[in-house]
Tab-separated table of C-alpha atoms in Angstrom:
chain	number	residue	atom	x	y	z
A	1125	UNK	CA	-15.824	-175.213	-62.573
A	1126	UNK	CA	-15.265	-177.358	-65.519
A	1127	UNK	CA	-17.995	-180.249	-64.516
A	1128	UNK	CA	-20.286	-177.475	-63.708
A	1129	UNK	CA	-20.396	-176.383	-67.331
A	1130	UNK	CA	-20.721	-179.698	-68.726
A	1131	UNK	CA	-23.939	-179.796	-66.874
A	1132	UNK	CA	-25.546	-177.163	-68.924
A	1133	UNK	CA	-29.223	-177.913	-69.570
A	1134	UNK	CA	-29.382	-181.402	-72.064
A	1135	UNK	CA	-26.339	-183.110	-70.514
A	1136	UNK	CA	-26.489	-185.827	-68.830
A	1137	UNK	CA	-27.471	-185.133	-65.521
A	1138	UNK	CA	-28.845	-187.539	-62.560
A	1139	UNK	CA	-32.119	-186.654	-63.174
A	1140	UNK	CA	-33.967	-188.513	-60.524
A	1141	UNK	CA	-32.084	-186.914	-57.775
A	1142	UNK	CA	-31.322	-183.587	-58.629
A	1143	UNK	CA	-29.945	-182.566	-55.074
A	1144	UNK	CA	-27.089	-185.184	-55.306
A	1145	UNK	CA	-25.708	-183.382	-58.187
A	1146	UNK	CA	-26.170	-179.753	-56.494
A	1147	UNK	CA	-24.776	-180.517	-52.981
A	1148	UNK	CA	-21.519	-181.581	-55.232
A	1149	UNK	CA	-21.372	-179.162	-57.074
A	1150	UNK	CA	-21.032	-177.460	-53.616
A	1151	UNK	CA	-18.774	-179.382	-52.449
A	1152	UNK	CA	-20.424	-182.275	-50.365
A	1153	UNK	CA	-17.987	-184.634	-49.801
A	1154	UNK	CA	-20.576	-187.362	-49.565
A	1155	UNK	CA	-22.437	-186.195	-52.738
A	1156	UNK	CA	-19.934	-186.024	-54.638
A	1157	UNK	CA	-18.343	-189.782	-54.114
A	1158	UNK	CA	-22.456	-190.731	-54.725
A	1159	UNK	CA	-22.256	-189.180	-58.375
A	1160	UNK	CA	-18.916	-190.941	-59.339
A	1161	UNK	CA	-20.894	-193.895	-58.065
A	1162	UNK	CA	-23.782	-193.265	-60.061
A	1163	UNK	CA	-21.543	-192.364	-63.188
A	1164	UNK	CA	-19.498	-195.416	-62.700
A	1165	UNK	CA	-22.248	-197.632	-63.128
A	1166	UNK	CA	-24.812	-195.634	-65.766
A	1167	UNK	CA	-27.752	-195.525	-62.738
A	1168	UNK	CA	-29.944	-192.842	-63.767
A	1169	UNK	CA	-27.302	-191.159	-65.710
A	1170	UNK	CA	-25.357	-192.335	-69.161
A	1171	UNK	CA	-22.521	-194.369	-68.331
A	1172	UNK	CA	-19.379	-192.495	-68.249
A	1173	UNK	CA	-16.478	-193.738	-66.315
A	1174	UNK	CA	-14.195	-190.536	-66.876
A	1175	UNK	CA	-17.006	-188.364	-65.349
A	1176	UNK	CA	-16.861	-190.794	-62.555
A	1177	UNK	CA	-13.359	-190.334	-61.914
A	1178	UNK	CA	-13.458	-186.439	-62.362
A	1179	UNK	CA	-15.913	-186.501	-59.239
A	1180	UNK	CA	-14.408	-189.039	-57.599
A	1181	UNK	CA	-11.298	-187.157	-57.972
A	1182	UNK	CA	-13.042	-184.275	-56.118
A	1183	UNK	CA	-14.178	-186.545	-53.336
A	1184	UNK	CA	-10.402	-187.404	-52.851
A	1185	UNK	CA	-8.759	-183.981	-52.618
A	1186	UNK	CA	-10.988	-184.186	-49.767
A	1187	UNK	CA	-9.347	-186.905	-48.262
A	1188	UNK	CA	-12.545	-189.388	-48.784
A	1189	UNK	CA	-11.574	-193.175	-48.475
A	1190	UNK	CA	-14.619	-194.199	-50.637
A	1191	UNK	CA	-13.658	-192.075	-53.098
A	1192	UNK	CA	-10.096	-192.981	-53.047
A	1193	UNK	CA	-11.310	-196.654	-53.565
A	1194	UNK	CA	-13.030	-196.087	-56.230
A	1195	UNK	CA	-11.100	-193.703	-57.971
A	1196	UNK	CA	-7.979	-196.750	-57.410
A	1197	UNK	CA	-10.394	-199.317	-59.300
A	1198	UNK	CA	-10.661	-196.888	-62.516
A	1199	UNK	CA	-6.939	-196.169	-62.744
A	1200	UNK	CA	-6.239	-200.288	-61.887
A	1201	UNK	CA	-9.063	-201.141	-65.514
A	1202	UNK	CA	-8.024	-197.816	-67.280
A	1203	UNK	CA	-11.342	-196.862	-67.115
A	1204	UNK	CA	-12.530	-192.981	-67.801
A	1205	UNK	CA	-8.632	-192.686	-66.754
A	1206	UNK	CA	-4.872	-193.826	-67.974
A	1207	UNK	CA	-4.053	-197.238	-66.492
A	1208	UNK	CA	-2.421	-196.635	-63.834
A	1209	UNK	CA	-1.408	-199.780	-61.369
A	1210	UNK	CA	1.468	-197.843	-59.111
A	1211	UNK	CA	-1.467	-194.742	-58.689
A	1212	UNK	CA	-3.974	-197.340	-58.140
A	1213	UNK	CA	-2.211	-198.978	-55.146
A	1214	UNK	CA	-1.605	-195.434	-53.655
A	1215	UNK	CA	-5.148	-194.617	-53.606
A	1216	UNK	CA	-6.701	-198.150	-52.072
A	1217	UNK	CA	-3.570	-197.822	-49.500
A	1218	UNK	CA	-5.029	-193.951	-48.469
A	1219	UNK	CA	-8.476	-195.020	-47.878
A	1220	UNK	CA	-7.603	-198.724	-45.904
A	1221	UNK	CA	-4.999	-196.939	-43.757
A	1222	UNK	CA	-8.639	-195.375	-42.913
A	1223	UNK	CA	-9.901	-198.269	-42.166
A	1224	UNK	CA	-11.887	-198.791	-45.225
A	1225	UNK	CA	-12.385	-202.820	-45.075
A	1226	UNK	CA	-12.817	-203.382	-49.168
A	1227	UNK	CA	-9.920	-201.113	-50.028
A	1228	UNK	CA	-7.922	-203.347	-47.298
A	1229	UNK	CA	-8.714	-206.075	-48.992
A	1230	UNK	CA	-7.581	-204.489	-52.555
A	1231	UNK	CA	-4.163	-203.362	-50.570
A	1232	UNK	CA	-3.969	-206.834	-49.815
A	1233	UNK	CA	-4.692	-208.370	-53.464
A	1234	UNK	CA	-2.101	-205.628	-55.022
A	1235	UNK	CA	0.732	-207.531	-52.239
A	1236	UNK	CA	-0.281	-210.599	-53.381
A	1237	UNK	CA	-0.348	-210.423	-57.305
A	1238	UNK	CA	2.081	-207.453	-57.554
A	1239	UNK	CA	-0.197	-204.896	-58.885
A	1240	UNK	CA	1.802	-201.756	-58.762
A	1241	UNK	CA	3.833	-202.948	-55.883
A	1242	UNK	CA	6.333	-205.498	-55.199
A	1243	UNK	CA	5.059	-209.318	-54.332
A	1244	UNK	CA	5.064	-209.373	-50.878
A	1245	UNK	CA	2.797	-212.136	-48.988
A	1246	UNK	CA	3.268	-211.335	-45.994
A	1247	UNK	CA	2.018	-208.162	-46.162
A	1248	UNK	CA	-1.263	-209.500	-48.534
A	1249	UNK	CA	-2.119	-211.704	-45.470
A	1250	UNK	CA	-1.808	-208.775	-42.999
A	1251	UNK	CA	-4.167	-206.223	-44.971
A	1252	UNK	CA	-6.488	-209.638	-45.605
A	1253	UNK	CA	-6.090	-210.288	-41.942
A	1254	UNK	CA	-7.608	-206.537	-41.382
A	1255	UNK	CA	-10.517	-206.587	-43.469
A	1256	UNK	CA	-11.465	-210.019	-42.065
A	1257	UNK	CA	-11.680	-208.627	-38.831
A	1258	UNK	CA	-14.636	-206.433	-39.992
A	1259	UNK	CA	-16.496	-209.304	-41.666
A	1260	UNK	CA	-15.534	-208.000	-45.259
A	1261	UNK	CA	-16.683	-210.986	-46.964
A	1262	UNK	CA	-13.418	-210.925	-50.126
A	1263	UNK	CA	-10.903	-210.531	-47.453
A	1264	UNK	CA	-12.442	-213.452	-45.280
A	1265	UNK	CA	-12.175	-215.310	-48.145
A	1266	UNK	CA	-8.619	-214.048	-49.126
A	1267	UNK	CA	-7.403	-214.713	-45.883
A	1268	UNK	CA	-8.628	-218.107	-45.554
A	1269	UNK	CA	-6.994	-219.163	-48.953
A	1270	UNK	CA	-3.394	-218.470	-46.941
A	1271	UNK	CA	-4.484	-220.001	-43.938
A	1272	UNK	CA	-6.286	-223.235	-44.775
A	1273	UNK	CA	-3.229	-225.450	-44.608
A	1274	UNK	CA	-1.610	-223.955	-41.387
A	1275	UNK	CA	-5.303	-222.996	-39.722
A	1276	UNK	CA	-7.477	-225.106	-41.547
A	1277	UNK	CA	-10.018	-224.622	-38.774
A	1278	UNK	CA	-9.397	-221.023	-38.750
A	1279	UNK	CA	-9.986	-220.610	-42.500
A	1280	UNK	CA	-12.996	-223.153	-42.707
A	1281	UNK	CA	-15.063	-220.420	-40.264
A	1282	UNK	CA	-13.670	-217.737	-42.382
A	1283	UNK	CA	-14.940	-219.420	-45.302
A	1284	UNK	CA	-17.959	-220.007	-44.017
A	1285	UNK	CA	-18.354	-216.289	-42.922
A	1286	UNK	CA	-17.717	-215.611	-46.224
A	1287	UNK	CA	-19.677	-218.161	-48.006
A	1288	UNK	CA	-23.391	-216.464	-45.625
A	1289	UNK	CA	-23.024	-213.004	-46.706
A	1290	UNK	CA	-23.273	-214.427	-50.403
A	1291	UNK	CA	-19.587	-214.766	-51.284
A	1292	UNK	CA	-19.758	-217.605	-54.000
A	1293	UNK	CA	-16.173	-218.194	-54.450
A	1294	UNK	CA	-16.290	-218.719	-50.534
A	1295	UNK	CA	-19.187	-221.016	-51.331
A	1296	UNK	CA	-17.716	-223.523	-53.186
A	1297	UNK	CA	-14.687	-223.559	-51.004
A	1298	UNK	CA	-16.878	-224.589	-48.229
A	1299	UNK	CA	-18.112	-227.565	-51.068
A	1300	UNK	CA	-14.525	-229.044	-51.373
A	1301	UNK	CA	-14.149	-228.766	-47.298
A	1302	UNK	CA	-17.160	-230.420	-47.062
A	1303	UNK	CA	-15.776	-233.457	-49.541
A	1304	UNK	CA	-12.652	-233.173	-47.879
A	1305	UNK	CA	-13.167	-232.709	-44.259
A	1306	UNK	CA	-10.144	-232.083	-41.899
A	1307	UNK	CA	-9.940	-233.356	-38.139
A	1308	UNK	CA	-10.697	-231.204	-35.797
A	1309	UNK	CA	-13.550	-228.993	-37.346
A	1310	UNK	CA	-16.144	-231.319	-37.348
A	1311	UNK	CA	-18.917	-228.697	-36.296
A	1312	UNK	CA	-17.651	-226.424	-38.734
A	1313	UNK	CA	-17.873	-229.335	-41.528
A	1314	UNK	CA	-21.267	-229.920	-40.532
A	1315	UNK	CA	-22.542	-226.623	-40.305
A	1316	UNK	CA	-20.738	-226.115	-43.905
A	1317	UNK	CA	-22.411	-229.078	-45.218
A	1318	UNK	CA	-25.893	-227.461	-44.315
A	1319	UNK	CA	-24.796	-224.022	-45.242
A	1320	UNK	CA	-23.392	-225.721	-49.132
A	1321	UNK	CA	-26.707	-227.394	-49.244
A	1322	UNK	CA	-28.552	-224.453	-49.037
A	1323	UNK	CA	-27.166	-222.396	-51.509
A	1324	UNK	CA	-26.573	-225.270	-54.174
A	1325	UNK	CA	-27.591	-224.328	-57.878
A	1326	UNK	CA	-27.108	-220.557	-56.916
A	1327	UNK	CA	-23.648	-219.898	-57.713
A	1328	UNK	CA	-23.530	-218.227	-61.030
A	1329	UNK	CA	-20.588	-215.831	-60.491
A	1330	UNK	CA	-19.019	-214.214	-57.733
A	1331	UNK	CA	-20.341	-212.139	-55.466
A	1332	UNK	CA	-17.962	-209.501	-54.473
A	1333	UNK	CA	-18.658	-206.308	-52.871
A	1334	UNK	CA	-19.900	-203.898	-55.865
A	1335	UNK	CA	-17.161	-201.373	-55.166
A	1336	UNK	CA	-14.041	-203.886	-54.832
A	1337	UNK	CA	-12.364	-206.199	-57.299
């Protein structure tokens, strides 16, 4: 195994959790997807994305939907692997026809801005539509950018859903529906006007799931 002798004694190695790295080596599905994570993001290792993906990779011929989203998210930046928007598209499609909520949200994204797919909006709003059912916060918010002139009630709770589990692009949202309110959702105004108030001066980026885009 090539990533097995890479990890001779003096590479770099998760150090702090020793058993993550030797369940994948024997084949933990689990494990394995936990060291691309930790890879991807330098925690307790070096940073290297193209170790990542070579783990990830591993987690994937084992049919693992976390895996496959991340792996999708290196190929879409060309990170540790060659850009790759048509392979990217593949992989976030295997692990939301899963049921994966953030890849079903990424499915939806690719529809929408034609990342290694054709345009197709109709489909976006259906994959947004199924990651909104399970209160994934991007794909609430996703969705409720289509709806909020047809639905505008619809898409004010979505935002809102959004907007409490931290998403800040969600947030503001809510802040223009509050100066803007629309007849019909006056609870929901209200209840966004409390919700905007509480969170002012704390928007300083957007808060999207770690492992989505």
């Amino acid at each position: 195994d090539q990533l097995a002798l890479r990890a001779s004694p003096g590479s770099n190695l998760p150090v702090e959790q020793p058993g993550i790295w030797v369940n994948a080596v024997l084949g933990n599905v689990a494990s394995q997807c936990q060291l691309g994570q930790l890879y991807q993001h330098g925690e307790g290792v070096r940073q290297d994305s193209a170790m990542a993906a070579q783990w990830y990779q591993k987690a994937v011929d084992q049919n693992d939907s976390c895996a496959q989203n991340n792996l999708a998210m290196l190929y879409e930046s060309g990170r540790g692997v060659g850009k790759d928007l048509v392979k990217a598209h593949q992989l976030y499609k295997l692990a939301a026809e899963q049921g994966l909520a953030v890849a079903q949200t990424n499915v939806g994204i690719s529809y929408e801005e034609g990342l290694g797919i054709a345009k197709d909006g109709r489909q976006a709003a259906q994959w947004y539509e199924r990651a909104a059912k399970q209160g994934e916060a991007n794909g609430e918010y996703r969705y409720a950018r289509l709806l909020q002139d047809a639905a505008p009630e619809l898409a004010a709770k979505l935002y809102r859903s959004a907007a409490e589990k931290g998403h800040v692009r969600a947030q503001r949202a809510l802040g223009h529906a509050v100066r803007m309110p629309v007849r019909g959702v006056e609870e929901t105004r209200i209840a966004a006007e409390q919700l905007v108030t509480a969170v002012a001066g704390e928007c300083h980026g957007d808060m999207l799931p770690r492992q989505a885009r």
